[in-house]
Short mmCIF file of C-alpha atoms in Angstrom, two decimals:
data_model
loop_
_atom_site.label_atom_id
_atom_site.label_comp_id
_atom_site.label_asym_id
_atom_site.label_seq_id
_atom_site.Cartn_x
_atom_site.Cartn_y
_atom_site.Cartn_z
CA UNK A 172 31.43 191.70 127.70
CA UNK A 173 32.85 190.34 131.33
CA UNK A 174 31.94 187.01 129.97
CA UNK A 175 33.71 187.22 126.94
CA UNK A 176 36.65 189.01 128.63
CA UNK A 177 36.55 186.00 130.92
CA UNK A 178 36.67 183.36 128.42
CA UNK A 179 39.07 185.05 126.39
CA UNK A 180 41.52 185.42 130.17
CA UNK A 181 41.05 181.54 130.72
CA UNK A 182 41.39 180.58 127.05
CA UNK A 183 45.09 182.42 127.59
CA UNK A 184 45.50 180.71 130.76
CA UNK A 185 45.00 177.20 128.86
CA UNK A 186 47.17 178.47 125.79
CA UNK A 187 49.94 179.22 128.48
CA UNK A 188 49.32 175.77 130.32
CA UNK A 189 49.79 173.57 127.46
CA UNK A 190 52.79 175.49 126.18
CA UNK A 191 54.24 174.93 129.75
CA UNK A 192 52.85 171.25 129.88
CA UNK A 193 54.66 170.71 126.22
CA UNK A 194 57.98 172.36 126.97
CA UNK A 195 58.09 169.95 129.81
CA UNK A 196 57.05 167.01 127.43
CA UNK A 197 59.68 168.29 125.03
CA UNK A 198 62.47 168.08 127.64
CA UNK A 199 61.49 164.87 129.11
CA UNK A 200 62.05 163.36 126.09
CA UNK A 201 65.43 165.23 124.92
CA UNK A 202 66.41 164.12 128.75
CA UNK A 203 64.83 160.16 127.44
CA UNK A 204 66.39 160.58 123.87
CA UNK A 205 70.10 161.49 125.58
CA UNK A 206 69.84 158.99 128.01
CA UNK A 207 69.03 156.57 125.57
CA UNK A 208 71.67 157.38 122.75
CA UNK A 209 74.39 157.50 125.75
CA UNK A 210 72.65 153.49 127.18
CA UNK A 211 72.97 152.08 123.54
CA UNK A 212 76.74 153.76 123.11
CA UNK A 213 77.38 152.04 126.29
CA UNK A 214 76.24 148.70 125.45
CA UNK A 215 77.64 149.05 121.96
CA UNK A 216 80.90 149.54 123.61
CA UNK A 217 80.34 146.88 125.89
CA UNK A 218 79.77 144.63 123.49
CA UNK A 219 82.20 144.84 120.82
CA UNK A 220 84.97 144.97 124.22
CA UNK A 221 83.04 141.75 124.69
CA UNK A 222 83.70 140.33 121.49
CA UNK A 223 87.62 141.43 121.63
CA UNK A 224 87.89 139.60 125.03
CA UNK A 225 86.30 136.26 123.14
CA UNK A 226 88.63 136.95 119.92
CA UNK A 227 91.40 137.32 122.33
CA UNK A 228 90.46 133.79 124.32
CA UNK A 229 90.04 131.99 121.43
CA UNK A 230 93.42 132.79 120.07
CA UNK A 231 94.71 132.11 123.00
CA UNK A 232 93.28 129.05 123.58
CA UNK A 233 94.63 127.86 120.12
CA UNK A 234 97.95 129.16 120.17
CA UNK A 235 98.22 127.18 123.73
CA UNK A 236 96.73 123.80 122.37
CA UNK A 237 99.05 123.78 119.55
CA UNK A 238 102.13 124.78 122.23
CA UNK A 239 101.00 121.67 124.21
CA UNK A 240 101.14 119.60 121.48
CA UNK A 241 104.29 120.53 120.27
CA UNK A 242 105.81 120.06 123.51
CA UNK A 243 104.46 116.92 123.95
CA UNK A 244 105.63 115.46 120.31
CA UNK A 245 109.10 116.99 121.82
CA UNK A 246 108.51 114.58 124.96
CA UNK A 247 107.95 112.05 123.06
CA UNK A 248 110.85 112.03 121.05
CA UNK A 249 112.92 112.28 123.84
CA UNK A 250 111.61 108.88 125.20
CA UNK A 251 112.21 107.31 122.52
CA UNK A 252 115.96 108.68 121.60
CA UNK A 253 116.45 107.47 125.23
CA UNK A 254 115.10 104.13 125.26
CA UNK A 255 117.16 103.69 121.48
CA UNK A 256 120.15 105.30 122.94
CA UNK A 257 119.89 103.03 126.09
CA UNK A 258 119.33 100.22 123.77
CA UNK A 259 122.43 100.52 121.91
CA UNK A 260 124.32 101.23 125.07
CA UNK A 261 123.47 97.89 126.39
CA UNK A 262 123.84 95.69 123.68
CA UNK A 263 127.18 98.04 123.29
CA UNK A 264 128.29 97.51 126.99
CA UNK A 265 127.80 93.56 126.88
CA UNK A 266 130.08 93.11 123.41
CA UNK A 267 132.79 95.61 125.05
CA UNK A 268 132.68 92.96 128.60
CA UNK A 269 133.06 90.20 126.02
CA UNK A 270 135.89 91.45 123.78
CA UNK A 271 137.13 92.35 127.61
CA UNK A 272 136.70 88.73 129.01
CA UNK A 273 138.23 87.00 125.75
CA UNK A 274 141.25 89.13 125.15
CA UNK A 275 142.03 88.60 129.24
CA UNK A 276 142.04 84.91 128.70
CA UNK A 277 143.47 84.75 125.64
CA UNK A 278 146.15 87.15 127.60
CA UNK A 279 146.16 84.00 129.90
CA UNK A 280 146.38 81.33 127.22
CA UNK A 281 149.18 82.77 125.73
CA UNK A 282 150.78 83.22 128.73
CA UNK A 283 150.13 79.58 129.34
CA UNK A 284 151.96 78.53 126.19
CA UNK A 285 154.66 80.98 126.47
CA UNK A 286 155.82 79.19 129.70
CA UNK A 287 155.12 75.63 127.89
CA UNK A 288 157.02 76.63 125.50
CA UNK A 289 160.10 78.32 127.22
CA UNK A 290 160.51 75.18 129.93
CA UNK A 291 160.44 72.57 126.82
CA UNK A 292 163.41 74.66 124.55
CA UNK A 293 164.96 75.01 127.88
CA UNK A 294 165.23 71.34 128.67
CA UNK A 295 165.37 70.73 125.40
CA UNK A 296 168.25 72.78 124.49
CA UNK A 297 169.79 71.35 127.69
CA UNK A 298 169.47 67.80 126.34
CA UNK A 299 170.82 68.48 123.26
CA UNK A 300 173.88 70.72 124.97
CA UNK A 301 174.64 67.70 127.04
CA UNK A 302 174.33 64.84 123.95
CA UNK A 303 175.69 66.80 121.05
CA UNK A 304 177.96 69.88 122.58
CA UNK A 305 181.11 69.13 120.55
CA UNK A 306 184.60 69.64 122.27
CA UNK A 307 185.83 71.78 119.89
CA UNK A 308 183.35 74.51 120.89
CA UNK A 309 184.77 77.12 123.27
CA UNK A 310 181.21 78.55 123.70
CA UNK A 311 178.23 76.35 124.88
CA UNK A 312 176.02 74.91 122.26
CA UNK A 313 172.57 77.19 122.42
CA UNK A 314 170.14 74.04 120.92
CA UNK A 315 166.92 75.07 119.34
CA UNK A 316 167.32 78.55 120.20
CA UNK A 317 166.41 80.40 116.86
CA UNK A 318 163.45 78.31 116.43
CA UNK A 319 162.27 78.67 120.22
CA UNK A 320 163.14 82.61 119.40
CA UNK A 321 160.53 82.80 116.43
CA UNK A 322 157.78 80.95 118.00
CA UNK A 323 158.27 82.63 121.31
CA UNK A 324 158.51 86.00 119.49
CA UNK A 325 155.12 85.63 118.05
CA UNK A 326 153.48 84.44 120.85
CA UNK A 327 154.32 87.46 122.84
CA UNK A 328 153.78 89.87 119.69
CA UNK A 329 149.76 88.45 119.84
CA UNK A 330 149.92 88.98 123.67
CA UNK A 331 150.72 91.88 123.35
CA UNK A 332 147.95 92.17 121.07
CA UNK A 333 145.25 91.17 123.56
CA UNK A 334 146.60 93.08 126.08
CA UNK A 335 146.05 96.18 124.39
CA UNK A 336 142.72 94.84 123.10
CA UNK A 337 141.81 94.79 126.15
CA UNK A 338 142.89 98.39 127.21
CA UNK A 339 141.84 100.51 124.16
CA UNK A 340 137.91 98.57 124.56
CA UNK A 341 138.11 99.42 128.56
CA UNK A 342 138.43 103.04 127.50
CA UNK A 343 136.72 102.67 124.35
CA UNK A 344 133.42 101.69 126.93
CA UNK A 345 134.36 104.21 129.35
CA UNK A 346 134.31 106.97 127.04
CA UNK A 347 130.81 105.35 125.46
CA UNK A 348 128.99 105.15 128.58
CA UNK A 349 130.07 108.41 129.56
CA UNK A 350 128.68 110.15 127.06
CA UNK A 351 125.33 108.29 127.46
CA UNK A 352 124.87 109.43 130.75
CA UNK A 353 125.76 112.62 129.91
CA UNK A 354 122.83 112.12 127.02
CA UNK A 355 120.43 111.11 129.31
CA UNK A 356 121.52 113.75 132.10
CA UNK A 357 120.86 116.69 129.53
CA UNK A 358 117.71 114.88 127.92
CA UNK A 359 115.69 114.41 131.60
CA UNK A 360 116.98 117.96 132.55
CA UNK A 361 115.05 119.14 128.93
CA UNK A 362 112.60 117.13 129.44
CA UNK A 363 111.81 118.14 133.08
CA UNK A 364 111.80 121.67 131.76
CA UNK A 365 108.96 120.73 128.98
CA UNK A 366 107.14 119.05 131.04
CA UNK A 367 106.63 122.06 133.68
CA UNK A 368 105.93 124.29 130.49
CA UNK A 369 102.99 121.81 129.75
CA UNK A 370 101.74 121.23 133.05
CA UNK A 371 101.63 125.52 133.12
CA UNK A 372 100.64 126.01 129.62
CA UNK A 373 97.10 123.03 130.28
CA UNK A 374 96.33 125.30 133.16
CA UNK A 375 96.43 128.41 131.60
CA UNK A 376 94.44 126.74 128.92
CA UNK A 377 91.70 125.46 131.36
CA UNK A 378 91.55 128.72 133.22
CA UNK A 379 90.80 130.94 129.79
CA UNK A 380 88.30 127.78 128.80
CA UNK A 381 86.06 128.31 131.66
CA UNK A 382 86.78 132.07 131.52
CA UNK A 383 85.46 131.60 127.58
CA UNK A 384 82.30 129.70 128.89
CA UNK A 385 80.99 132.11 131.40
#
């Protein structure tokens, strides 16, 4: 009977070990099973922040690339509306000098002829005051004087001509070249402006590049 009694006492005491050993199995792996569910929600979490970040880089990246190129189309047209507005300034400038130069010596030329003219109806009229001046006359004879009158007239009507010629294209090429370098002032203050953008915008591009690639 003590041996059965014995057996029966250490039969218990094995019951109650394994019960203890398997509650402590049991929690060990709730503990395992927690720790794991809360490791994968991390990562999970982790990653899908991840994959924002990358979404957010990418559309970045494009949205600056296509910014760059804009700006540099932009550039580019500026160049070129300077070098044509440049162009047409020049080739503007030079006809303005020569309409300048010609109406100046045609102001000259007339000029020239005008005194031609008046010294030859003045001696000529002095001639013909002297030769034909008949006695009768109680006023001087006056020659050629309505003919030297007409052709005089004209002369100084066309002078007059090239002397304002001369004047409206002065301020005609003042007012021209004015406002091209008031184009060109504006344009390289735009384009300086552009060109800072792009030189920030390309580093801001690199930088989220190799942020993309690590």
């Amino acid at each position: 009977f003590k041996q059965v009694k014995k057996m029966i006492k250490d039969l218990i005491v094995r019951l109650l070990e394994e019960a203890n050993e398997e509650a402590e199995q049991k929690g060990w792996c709730d503990t395992e099973l927690s720790t794991n569910e809360q490791t994968r929600k991390e990562k999970t979490e982790a990653v899908e922040s991840l994959h924002s970040e990358i979404d957010e880089l990418e559309a970045s990246i494009a949205k600056l690339s296509k910014q760059i190129s804009e700006l540099s189309n932009e550039i580019k047209e500026m160049d070129e509306a300077v070098a044509k507005a440049t162009s047409i300034r020049n080739a503007e400038k030079e006809k303005n000098t020569e309409t300048v130069k010609d109406a100046k010596e045609a102001q000259v030329a007339v000029e020239q002829a005008l005194q031609v003219l008046k010294d030859f109806y003045a001696k000529a009229g002095e001639a013909t005051a002297l030769l034909q001046q008949p006695e009768i006359f109680d006023k001087p004879y006056q020659g050629q004087q309505g003919e030297s009158g007409g052709v005089v007239g004209m002369l100084e009507v066309i002078q007059s001509d090239f002397a304002r010629l001369e004047t409206e294209t002065k301020a005609s090429e003042d007012q021209a070249q004015a406002s091209y370098e008031k184009f060109v002032e504006d344009t390289t203050v735009d384009k300086t402006a552009k060109n800072k953008d792009v030189e920030y915008k390309s580093n801001k591009k690199d930088e989220e590049t190799e942020e993309l690639g690590e």
